[in-house]
C-alpha cells in the first residue's frame, strides 16, 4: 500500500484517516451511550428500559437517530435566525475539534501537540458559545436563563477543574497527552492514586462542565423546560445532543489520560506468563472478556421472542467474536501493533467506566439549587484545589531533595488536603444556614 | 517568509478600527470591546517582534496585556452593570451625572 | 510550506480585519461580540504562525473562553431591545473618525518608510517544543516582579468587581 501514496502526503494520511473514523463513529457512540444511560437508569430503578427495538433495545439508538433526522425543523418566529443556525454548529464543531489531541492509544492519535491538554481545554471551553448564543438566539426566557446559568456554571467550574488538572501537570511535567501517560508508566502509579484529590476535584468539575445531573441546572426540566435547548428541535437539537455526549467522552478521555493511566494496562508491573508461551495473563484478559460476551449473547440469541431479534443477537455475538479475534490476534503481532490495539481497548474501557460513574452519580444525587452549586464551586472546590496544588508542589520538592518515592511523597499532601476538605465542609454548613436566614 | 511589515499593517488596521470604535460608538459595551481590539492589535506587534528577535520577552508582555485586559473587563463590566441597574442605560453620552 | 503559511496569514488577516469592521458597525451587541470573538480567534491563528503556541492557547482560553464569555454574559443581562433602537454613533463621530484616520495615516507613513528593514529569521525546520517552557522560564525568573504585580492587579480588579456588583443593603 505504501507505494500507492506519494511520500509528500504520507504523513497526513493516517491522521486524516483517524479523523474520519472519529467523526464517523462518534454519533454512533453517542447514541449507544444514551442507550447505556437508559439501561443503567432502568436497572437502578428496577425496570427493563428499552426492549422493543432490537434485542434488549440494541437498535434503539438507530431508531432515535432516524426519528430526529426526520422531524420538522422549527425556527421560532422572533428568533435571531443566523445565530439560531450558527450556535449548534459551534457546539458540535468545538466538541469534535477537541478529539484531535486526544491520545486513544500509543498509535491512535490525530496530532501529538506539545500543548495537547491545553488545546483540549481551550477548544472545549469554546463550546460554551454554542450554548450561550443558542439560548440567546431562541428569544425565549427559558432559553436565556438556561444559557446564563450555563455560562456562570462553566466559568466557575472550569477554574476548579483546571486547578485539579494542574496537580497532575506538576507531576508529569508535560502538557502532551502522550508524555503524561508515559510519565505514569515511568513512575509506576496512575496519577489518580497519587493525587486522589485532584481526581475528585476534576470529577466534580467535569460533571458540572458537561451540564450533567446533579449539576444540570442549565437544562433542568422542572425549572426551565429544557434550558437553552427549549426552542430547538429535530436535527439542530440532535447536534446539541451530540455535542453534549461528545463532551462527556472528552472529559472522560482527559480524566482517563491524566488520572487513570490512559492506555496503560492495569497491573502493568505484573508479568506472569501463561505457561509455555510468551503471553502474559493480563494481556489475554481483553480477548477472554470479549469472548465471554460473545458466548453470552450467543446463548441469549435463541431466547429472543422474534426471529429478527434472534438474527440481530447472533450478529452481536459475531461482532464480539470478531473483536475478540482481533484482540487475540494482536497478542501474536509485533509489540507496536499489540500495544496499539490493546491500548485502545483499555482506554475505551476506562472511558466507559468513567462515563458509568457519571450515570451512577446522575441517578443517585438530587439536583442542586443554583446557589448551592455556586457555593460548592467557589467556596469548597477552588480552595481545596489550591491547597492540593501547593501540596503537590511541596511533595515534588520532597521527592527531589530527600529522594522520597513517588507515592510516599504525596501521602502528606493527600492527608493535608483531606484535613482542609473536612475543615471547609464543616465551615460551610453553618454559614449556609445563616445566609438562608438572611432571606437574601 | 511573510515580511514583518505585513504583521504591522494588520496590527495597524485592527488598532485603527478599535480607535474608531471607541471614539464614535455610543454604547459603552462596544467601546469596551473596541479597547479589547486595540490591546489585541498591540499583542500582534509584540508577538512579531518577539519572533523577530528570537526571544520570548514579547510573549511575556503579551501575557501581561491579556491579564490587564481581564482586569479591565471585570471592572469595566462591573461598572456597566452597576450603572445599568441605577440608570437603565448603557450609552456613554447619557452617563452625565457628574457633568456640571 | 511557504505558500501554505502565506495563504494562512492572508486568511487570518482578512478574517480579523473584516470581523473587526463588522464588530464596530453592528447595531446588535451580541453580533458585535461574536465578530470580536472571530477577530480574537484569527489573531490566535496569527500567533500560531509566529510559533507562539503558548500565547495561542492563552489567547483562546483566557480571551475567548474567559473574557468574552464575561462580555456576552453582561450583554445578555442588560436590556438589548432598547439600545438597538437608539442612535448608534455619537454626535462627534465625524471628527472622531477623521482624527482616528489621521492617526492611522501617521502610523502608516512610519511603517511604510521603514518597510523591508525588519526581517523575520528563517523558520526552524522543526518547531521547538520548548515554547511553553521558555515563556515560563522568562515569566518566573526575569519577570518575577511584574508577574507578582499583575497578580495583585487581578486581585484588586476582582475585589473591585465584587464591590461594584454587590447589592447595596438598605
XYZ file of C-alpha atoms in Angstrom:
710
model
C 0.000 0.000 0.000
C 2.948 2.260 0.729
C 3.902 2.711 -2.879
C 0.446 3.935 -3.872
C 0.678 7.142 -1.867
C 3.222 9.831 -2.764
C 5.712 10.363 0.067
C 4.966 14.076 0.358
C 1.448 13.499 1.679
C 2.292 10.278 3.503
C 2.467 11.866 6.987
C -1.043 13.281 6.554
C -2.743 10.045 5.542
C -3.020 8.394 8.936
C -4.222 11.497 10.856
C -6.878 12.173 8.230
C -7.959 8.558 8.410
C -8.215 8.750 12.211
C -10.172 11.989 11.979
C -12.638 10.450 9.552
C -13.026 7.394 11.781
C -13.668 9.523 14.855
C -16.200 11.785 13.131
C -17.954 8.755 11.686
C -18.013 6.674 14.857
C -18.801 9.391 17.363
C -22.525 9.868 16.605
C -22.999 6.135 16.870
C -21.048 6.033 20.099
C -23.115 8.898 21.495
C -26.284 7.049 20.577
C -25.119 3.934 22.360
C -24.095 5.922 25.428
C -27.703 7.138 25.532
C -28.847 3.545 25.358
C -26.391 2.642 28.098
C -27.737 5.539 30.142
C -31.312 4.378 29.728
C -30.420 0.796 30.526
C -28.423 1.747 33.622
C -31.215 4.048 34.748
C -33.752 1.279 34.218
C -31.596 -1.155 36.130
C -31.203 1.213 39.066
C -34.949 1.819 39.118
C -35.773 -1.891 38.781
C -37.260 -1.653 35.295
C -36.245 -3.092 31.950
C -35.678 0.038 29.863
C -35.866 -0.074 26.068
C -36.611 -3.644 24.978
C -38.613 -3.396 21.749
C -36.287 -2.159 19.025
C -33.808 -4.939 18.562
C -32.925 -7.442 21.279
C -32.683 -5.616 24.621
C -33.158 -2.356 22.737
C -29.870 -2.657 20.909
C -31.202 -0.925 17.801
C -32.928 1.858 19.755
C -30.195 4.484 19.046
C -30.601 3.999 15.317
C -34.362 4.355 15.542
C -33.888 7.503 17.640
C -31.460 8.959 15.129
C -33.853 8.331 12.240
C -36.671 9.907 14.199
C -34.620 13.015 14.965
C -33.465 13.464 11.390
C -36.983 13.167 10.002
C -38.511 15.603 12.469
C -39.665 19.009 11.332
C -37.076 21.694 11.844
C -38.719 24.643 13.555
C -37.204 28.095 13.865
C -39.125 30.403 16.193
C -40.620 33.456 14.569
C -38.796 36.082 16.620
C -35.523 34.191 16.795
C -32.250 35.569 15.520
C -32.106 33.249 12.531
C -28.395 33.496 11.827
C -27.344 32.824 15.406
C -30.007 30.175 15.785
C -28.487 28.375 12.849
C -24.909 29.035 13.900
C -24.990 28.128 17.609
C -25.425 24.317 17.454
C -22.683 24.183 14.840
C -20.291 25.931 17.225
C -21.098 23.457 19.973
C -20.611 20.372 17.880
C -17.566 21.645 15.979
C -15.703 22.519 19.140
C -16.620 19.212 20.726
C -15.287 17.317 17.715
C -12.200 19.504 17.380
C -11.108 18.537 20.866
C -10.658 14.938 19.745
C -7.702 15.902 17.589
C -5.373 15.940 20.580
C -6.817 13.003 22.500
C -4.476 10.013 22.634
C -6.664 6.926 22.405
C -3.689 4.607 22.189
C 0.045 4.929 21.754
C -0.529 4.911 17.992
C -4.076 6.198 17.726
C -3.792 9.968 17.975
C -4.509 12.569 15.323
C -1.892 15.076 16.425
C 0.551 14.822 19.316
C 0.588 18.523 20.207
C 3.064 19.573 22.832
C 0.305 21.716 24.312
C -2.216 18.925 23.842
C -4.051 19.153 27.151
C -4.354 22.927 26.988
C -5.604 22.632 23.440
C -8.380 20.276 24.502
C -9.327 22.539 27.400
C -9.293 25.632 25.197
C -11.388 24.116 22.454
C -13.909 22.575 24.787
C -14.240 25.865 26.646
C -15.309 27.433 23.351
C -18.283 25.087 23.227
C -19.979 27.361 25.762
C -20.618 29.861 22.968
C -22.845 27.355 21.260
C -24.952 27.142 24.395
C -24.978 30.841 25.214
C -25.653 32.041 21.681
C -28.248 29.347 21.103
C -30.034 30.309 24.292
C -29.952 33.958 23.375
C -30.948 33.470 19.737
C -34.056 31.479 20.648
C -35.553 34.665 22.097
C -37.203 32.796 24.930
C -36.879 33.365 28.640
C -36.273 29.732 29.464
C -33.539 29.509 26.883
C -31.867 32.706 28.008
C -31.943 31.708 31.666
C -30.534 28.305 30.790
C -27.768 29.928 28.777
C -26.869 32.357 31.542
C -26.793 29.602 34.120
C -24.655 27.541 31.833
C -22.148 30.343 31.302
C -21.852 31.074 35.003
C -21.529 27.411 35.877
C -18.952 26.666 33.217
C -16.731 29.620 34.084
C -16.848 28.713 37.765
C -16.130 25.044 37.419
C -13.551 25.414 34.682
C -11.342 27.109 37.253
C -11.749 24.315 39.770
C -11.293 21.538 37.232
C -8.285 23.292 35.734
C -6.658 23.550 39.147
C -7.364 19.869 39.662
C -5.540 19.115 36.427
C -2.574 21.309 37.347
C -1.654 18.942 40.179
C -1.133 16.232 37.571
C 0.744 18.543 35.230
C 3.186 19.292 38.023
C 3.833 15.577 38.457
C 4.023 14.797 34.755
C 5.996 17.876 33.742
C 4.419 17.981 30.316
C 1.291 19.092 28.508
C 1.445 16.460 25.805
C -1.118 13.708 26.309
C 1.388 11.082 25.284
C 4.055 12.290 27.677
C 1.584 12.395 30.554
C 0.721 8.735 30.050
C 4.399 7.957 29.644
C 5.127 9.712 32.945
C 2.569 7.490 34.692
C 4.209 4.482 33.144
C 7.632 5.653 34.320
C 6.551 6.472 37.864
C 4.709 3.179 38.107
C 1.496 4.650 39.517
C -1.569 6.211 37.955
C -1.890 9.818 38.991
C -5.420 9.174 40.165
C -3.909 7.209 43.026
C -1.083 9.607 43.770
C -3.289 12.725 43.766
C -6.767 11.433 44.658
C -7.991 14.949 45.443
C -7.016 16.210 42.035
C -9.081 13.376 40.609
C -12.015 14.116 42.882
C -11.986 17.815 42.015
C -11.787 17.052 38.328
C -14.609 14.516 38.607
C -16.950 17.052 40.201
C -15.767 19.825 37.896
C -16.263 17.714 34.809
C -19.801 16.799 35.818
C -20.606 20.473 36.175
C -18.824 21.395 32.951
C -20.737 18.901 30.878
C -24.025 20.002 32.460
C -24.822 16.546 33.753
C -27.064 15.827 36.704
C -26.816 16.707 39.591
C -25.384 19.883 38.059
C -27.703 20.025 35.044
C -29.237 23.341 36.006
C -28.936 24.836 32.512
C -31.431 22.265 31.292
C -33.336 21.477 34.452
C -36.692 20.147 33.241
C -38.610 21.065 36.346
C -37.461 24.675 36.236
C -36.582 25.669 32.688
C -38.410 23.188 30.421
C -35.188 22.214 28.619
C -32.961 25.209 29.253
C -31.042 26.510 26.299
C -32.424 23.749 24.070
C -36.067 24.617 24.661
C -36.705 26.098 21.208
C -34.603 23.630 19.295
C -35.997 20.622 17.514
C -35.079 17.967 15.024
C -31.611 17.983 13.570
C -30.356 21.085 15.372
C -31.411 19.637 18.687
C -29.592 16.445 17.900
C -26.456 18.475 17.172
C -26.614 19.864 20.707
C -27.212 16.386 21.962
C -24.238 15.057 20.052
C -22.077 17.886 21.399
C -23.119 17.098 24.955
C -22.231 13.432 24.665
C -19.060 14.187 22.718
C -18.045 16.483 25.568
C -18.760 13.720 28.029
C -16.418 11.413 26.166
C -13.838 14.215 26.024
C -13.837 14.840 29.768
C -13.791 11.089 30.349
C -10.846 10.891 27.963
C -8.993 13.658 29.790
C -9.641 12.011 33.143
C -8.532 8.651 31.760
C -5.352 10.090 30.332
C -4.415 12.159 33.337
C -5.658 10.158 36.279
C -6.301 6.614 35.136
C -3.182 5.883 33.156
C -4.525 6.386 29.639
C -3.906 3.319 27.555
C -1.771 1.599 30.198
C -2.898 -1.858 31.235
C -3.967 -2.279 34.854
C -1.322 -4.147 36.776
C 1.402 -3.165 34.351
C 4.017 -4.371 36.796
C 2.865 -7.999 36.871
C 4.330 -10.092 34.126
C 3.040 -13.595 34.914
C 3.172 -15.591 31.706
C 0.777 -18.239 30.587
C 2.860 -21.390 30.946
C 4.551 -22.474 27.776
C 4.002 -19.188 25.919
C 5.386 -15.653 25.900
C 1.937 -14.198 26.550
C 1.094 -12.513 29.828
C -2.144 -13.458 31.591
C -3.319 -9.899 31.833
C -2.737 -9.321 28.133
C -5.035 -12.215 27.354
C -7.764 -10.728 29.535
C -9.362 -8.396 26.926
C -9.724 -11.189 24.398
C -11.200 -13.534 27.021
C -13.636 -10.855 28.213
C -14.987 -10.144 24.748
C -15.117 -13.864 24.068
C -17.234 -14.240 27.180
C -19.588 -11.519 25.982
C -19.804 -13.200 22.588
C -20.680 -16.569 24.107
C -23.246 -14.977 26.399
C -25.000 -13.227 23.520
C -24.862 -16.452 21.526
C -26.599 -18.152 24.396
C -29.206 -15.372 24.555
C -29.883 -15.454 20.817
C -32.288 -18.422 20.712
C -34.259 -16.988 23.640
C -35.285 -13.866 21.719
C -39.011 -13.675 21.018
C -38.938 -12.718 17.333
C -36.927 -14.149 14.500
C -35.349 -10.834 13.511
C -34.234 -10.245 17.075
C -32.613 -13.672 17.091
C -30.695 -12.701 13.974
C -29.581 -9.353 15.444
C -28.453 -11.022 18.650
C -26.497 -13.501 16.579
C -24.881 -10.614 14.709
C -23.885 -9.037 18.020
C -22.289 -12.327 19.015
C -20.403 -12.458 15.730
C -19.245 -8.855 16.217
C -17.936 -9.597 19.708
C -16.288 -12.717 18.374
C -14.587 -10.632 15.722
C -13.307 -8.135 18.292
C -12.104 -10.995 20.468
C -10.335 -12.408 17.433
C -8.603 -9.080 16.764
C -7.586 -8.735 20.411
C -6.288 -12.301 20.493
C -4.549 -11.924 17.162
C -2.803 -8.816 18.449
C -1.103 -10.976 21.061
C 0.910 -12.639 18.333
C 1.539 -9.443 16.362
C 4.657 -7.252 16.763
C 4.823 -5.331 20.040
C 3.870 -1.979 18.466
C 0.678 -3.302 16.868
C -0.282 -5.170 20.014
C 0.170 -2.097 22.204
C -1.833 -0.015 19.755
C -4.829 -2.353 19.745
C -4.775 -3.287 23.420
C -4.066 0.328 24.392
C -7.184 1.445 22.538
C -9.153 -1.308 24.294
C -8.012 -0.310 27.772
C -8.519 3.378 27.008
C -12.081 2.822 25.876
C -12.744 0.557 28.833
C -11.609 3.264 31.243
C -13.569 5.928 29.396
C -16.713 3.858 29.710
C -16.036 3.194 33.369
C -15.792 6.948 33.915
C -19.000 7.551 31.987
C -20.662 4.821 34.040
C -19.614 6.746 37.150
C -21.291 9.815 35.607
C -24.524 7.898 35.120
C -24.325 6.406 38.566
C -23.958 9.863 40.104
C -26.775 11.155 37.929
C -29.251 8.604 39.194
C -28.123 8.839 42.789
C -27.998 12.506 43.703
C -30.812 15.052 43.584
C -30.258 18.226 41.606
C -28.510 21.150 43.264
C -30.020 24.543 43.717
C -28.091 27.187 41.804
C -26.674 28.956 44.855
C -25.648 25.598 46.307
C -23.858 24.808 43.082
C -22.005 28.119 43.083
C -21.079 27.710 46.742
C -19.760 24.227 46.119
C -17.617 25.511 43.285
C -16.236 28.704 44.750
C -16.160 28.010 48.458
C -15.251 24.332 48.524
C -13.646 23.075 45.335
C -11.442 26.029 44.428
C -9.829 26.450 47.896
C -9.378 22.695 48.057
C -7.787 22.624 44.634
C -5.415 25.432 45.571
C -4.330 23.585 48.714
C -3.881 20.447 46.661
C -1.700 22.200 44.069
C 0.505 23.728 46.752
C 0.743 20.323 48.453
C 1.804 18.659 45.237
C 4.471 21.312 44.818
C 5.757 20.506 48.315
C 5.675 16.802 47.506
C 7.795 17.353 44.410
C 10.355 19.224 46.485
C 10.352 16.360 48.990
C 10.914 13.907 46.184
C 13.749 15.849 44.666
C 15.509 16.863 47.893
C 15.102 13.754 50.014
C 14.586 11.162 47.309
C 11.203 10.027 48.614
C 9.264 7.657 46.441
C 6.622 8.966 44.048
C 3.777 7.604 46.187
C 5.222 8.184 49.647
C 5.973 11.835 48.982
C 2.322 12.508 48.110
C 0.796 10.905 51.212
C 1.322 14.010 53.426
C -0.228 16.135 50.686
C -3.277 13.929 50.473
C -3.706 13.891 54.237
C -3.319 17.669 54.466
C -5.845 18.184 51.681
C -8.221 15.804 53.415
C -7.902 17.870 56.579
C -8.608 21.071 54.682
C -11.572 19.428 52.976
C -13.080 18.455 56.317
C -12.434 21.939 57.655
C -14.109 23.514 54.632
C -17.066 21.165 54.810
C -17.519 21.867 58.499
C -17.091 25.565 57.942
C -19.606 25.625 55.159
C -22.676 24.204 56.871
C -23.485 26.909 59.485
C -22.670 29.714 57.048
C -25.171 28.440 54.533
C -27.872 28.344 57.194
C -27.068 31.860 58.284
C -27.309 33.003 54.680
C -30.700 31.500 54.059
C -31.844 33.008 57.341
C -30.947 36.409 55.937
C -33.647 35.921 53.395
C -31.311 37.348 50.734
C 8.566 34.274 4.534
C 5.925 36.823 5.408
C 7.611 40.211 5.954
C 7.321 41.876 9.344
C 5.587 44.826 7.688
C 2.566 42.744 6.864
C 2.022 41.950 10.513
C 2.497 45.614 11.357
C -0.055 46.643 8.752
C -2.524 44.108 10.096
C -1.949 45.344 13.608
C -2.350 48.939 12.447
C -5.637 48.114 10.741
C -7.047 46.476 13.871
C -5.760 49.307 16.040
C -7.408 51.945 13.865
C -10.694 50.092 13.796
C -10.531 49.850 17.563
C -9.832 53.565 17.948
C -12.692 54.425 15.634
C -14.952 52.153 17.639
C -14.018 53.762 20.944
C -14.403 57.287 19.626
C -17.577 57.007 17.613
C -19.874 54.446 19.235
C -22.278 55.445 21.975
C -22.696 52.016 23.537
C -20.261 51.504 26.412
C -20.046 47.764 25.878
C -18.983 48.241 22.262
C -16.443 50.796 23.453
C -15.010 48.287 25.908
C -14.876 45.667 23.173
C -13.072 48.139 20.917
C -10.489 48.631 23.656
C -10.011 44.855 23.696
C -9.437 45.076 19.956
C -6.757 47.737 20.450
C -4.991 45.618 23.066
C -5.166 42.716 20.694
C -3.530 44.743 17.937
C -0.705 45.579 20.318
C -0.320 41.878 21.093
C 0.245 41.103 17.431
C 3.061 43.641 17.354
C 4.651 42.242 20.487
C 4.422 38.740 19.102
C 6.006 39.554 15.767
C 8.879 41.429 17.377
C 9.342 38.595 19.831
C 9.627 36.252 16.878
C 11.976 38.645 15.116
C 14.452 38.850 17.965
C 14.100 35.173 18.793
C 13.247 35.791 22.458
C 10.088 35.299 24.462
C 10.073 38.732 26.112
C 7.357 39.969 23.775
C 5.235 36.961 24.615
C 5.624 37.613 28.326
C 4.480 41.178 27.768
C 1.538 39.893 25.790
C 0.598 37.750 28.796
C 0.661 40.858 30.957
C -1.523 42.665 28.460
C -4.031 39.823 28.484
C -4.013 39.916 32.284
C -4.673 43.614 32.100
C -7.484 43.063 29.634
C -9.063 40.568 32.014
C -8.865 43.006 34.913
C -10.235 45.789 32.763
C -13.102 43.674 31.513
C -14.036 42.574 35.035
C -14.034 46.088 36.469
C -15.475 47.726 33.370
C -18.331 45.299 33.080
C -18.937 45.597 36.816
C -19.280 49.354 36.421
C -21.552 48.932 33.418
C -23.803 46.519 35.288
C -23.988 48.757 38.338
C -24.714 51.750 36.145
C -27.341 49.864 34.207
C -29.093 48.888 37.417
C -29.203 52.511 38.529
C -29.823 54.444 35.336
C -31.214 51.890 32.854
C -28.841 52.891 30.096
C -25.606 51.705 28.533
C -24.951 54.803 26.418
C -21.807 56.751 27.109
C -23.248 60.206 26.446
C -26.073 59.635 28.893
C -23.591 58.971 31.662
C -23.501 62.643 32.522
C -24.416 62.601 36.189
C -21.092 64.178 37.142
C -21.241 66.791 34.397
C -21.854 70.297 35.674
C 5.046 25.073 3.173
C 5.883 28.690 2.449
C 2.806 29.248 0.308
C 0.685 27.492 2.902
C 1.940 29.919 5.535
C 1.221 32.883 3.322
C -2.238 31.628 2.495
C -2.943 31.115 6.185
C -1.670 34.584 7.015
C -3.865 36.192 4.377
C -6.853 34.145 5.525
C -6.433 35.077 9.181
C -5.635 38.714 8.430
C -8.635 39.223 6.180
C -10.891 37.436 8.635
C -9.576 39.516 11.533
C -9.957 42.876 9.791
C -13.321 42.081 8.250
C -14.852 40.911 11.506
C -13.289 43.843 13.367
C -15.019 46.226 10.976
C -18.276 44.323 11.384
C -17.904 44.380 15.157
C -17.591 48.159 15.259
C -20.509 48.763 12.912
C -23.108 46.230 14.085
C -26.237 47.532 15.727
C -26.775 44.328 17.691
C -24.221 43.984 20.502
C -24.359 40.193 20.553
C -23.407 40.088 16.895
C -20.656 42.548 17.680
C -19.364 40.253 20.404
C -19.423 37.273 18.045
C -17.427 39.209 15.467
C -14.931 40.268 18.132
C -14.570 36.602 19.048
C -13.842 35.819 15.409
C -11.189 38.539 15.354
C -9.600 37.204 18.520
C -9.566 33.665 17.164
C -7.947 34.723 13.908
C -5.373 36.666 15.908
C -4.735 33.472 17.802
C -4.135 31.805 14.452
C -1.586 34.510 13.631
C 0.155 33.835 16.940
C 0.405 30.225 15.853
C 2.016 31.321 12.582
C 4.555 33.208 14.671
C 5.367 29.995 16.587
C 3.970 31.318 19.857
C 1.809 28.331 20.667
C 1.540 29.087 24.369
C 0.190 32.538 23.616
C -2.190 30.959 21.129
C -3.603 28.862 23.935
C -3.650 31.773 26.370
C -5.490 33.837 23.805
C -8.080 31.123 23.246
C -8.586 30.088 26.870
C -8.362 33.481 28.558
C -9.510 35.931 25.957
C -12.082 33.945 24.065
C -13.054 31.410 26.705
C -12.931 33.778 29.666
C -13.146 37.490 28.973
C -15.518 37.251 26.049
C -17.835 34.900 27.949
C -17.996 37.626 30.569
C -18.852 40.172 27.883
C -21.581 38.014 26.403
C -22.897 37.355 29.886
C -23.166 41.051 30.677
C -24.645 41.845 27.263
C -27.424 39.393 27.997
C -28.082 40.967 31.380
C -28.504 44.500 30.046
C -31.531 45.367 28.016
C -30.781 44.835 24.371
C -34.013 45.835 22.715
C -33.884 49.433 23.898
C -30.300 50.069 22.914
C -30.844 48.577 19.491
C -33.413 51.197 18.580
C -31.258 54.130 19.646
C -28.781 56.063 17.535
C -25.598 54.045 17.434
C -22.960 56.694 16.772
C -22.341 59.776 18.861
C -22.578 63.342 17.620
C -18.865 63.878 17.071
C -18.462 60.683 15.091
C -17.275 62.508 12.025
C -14.494 64.404 13.798
C -13.521 61.374 15.827
C -13.351 59.122 12.791
C -11.312 61.672 10.870
C -8.879 62.015 13.759
C -8.507 58.262 14.033
C -7.793 58.056 10.335
C -5.176 60.812 10.619
C -3.542 58.832 13.425
C -3.627 55.724 11.254
C -2.108 57.666 8.361
C 0.786 58.736 10.555
C 1.489 55.181 11.654
C 1.106 54.005 8.114
C 3.648 56.543 6.964
C 6.088 55.454 9.660
C 5.759 51.771 8.830
C 5.864 52.439 5.122
C 9.027 54.492 5.461
C 10.790 51.665 7.249
C 9.367 48.812 5.177
C 11.695 45.955 4.363
C 14.137 46.976 7.094
C 12.861 44.368 9.503
C 13.092 40.706 8.660
C 11.943 37.608 10.433
C 14.649 34.986 10.865
C 14.086 31.886 8.805
C 11.768 29.389 10.386
C 13.446 26.444 12.007
C 12.864 23.142 10.240
C 11.361 21.667 13.338
C 9.327 23.855 15.612
C 10.952 23.946 19.003
C 8.789 22.138 21.539
C 10.064 24.379 24.296
C 7.917 27.458 23.778
C 5.835 26.876 26.906
C 8.942 26.203 28.996
C 10.684 29.275 27.583
C 7.750 31.531 28.451
C 7.541 30.027 31.938
C 11.285 30.494 32.475
C 11.123 34.140 31.486
C 7.964 34.728 33.491
C 9.224 33.188 36.708
C 12.785 34.450 36.666
C 13.374 37.691 34.837
C 9.795 38.944 35.027
C 9.018 37.748 38.534
C 8.205 41.190 39.943
C 5.901 42.238 37.068
C 4.237 38.865 37.412
C 3.526 39.473 41.086
C 2.274 42.957 40.313
C -0.024 41.536 37.650
C -1.436 39.075 40.159
C -2.086 41.911 42.607
C -3.748 43.826 39.791
C -6.044 40.871 39.212
C -6.814 40.659 42.911
C -7.660 44.345 43.027
C -9.825 44.013 39.934
C -11.624 41.047 41.466
C -12.343 42.912 44.684
C -13.432 45.931 42.670
C -15.815 43.883 40.584
C -17.269 42.200 43.659
C -17.798 45.515 45.422
C -19.360 47.005 42.318
C -21.716 44.120 41.720
C -22.714 43.767 45.349
C -26.260 44.747 46.068
C -26.499 47.690 48.464
C -28.442 46.697 51.569
C -30.973 49.181 52.908
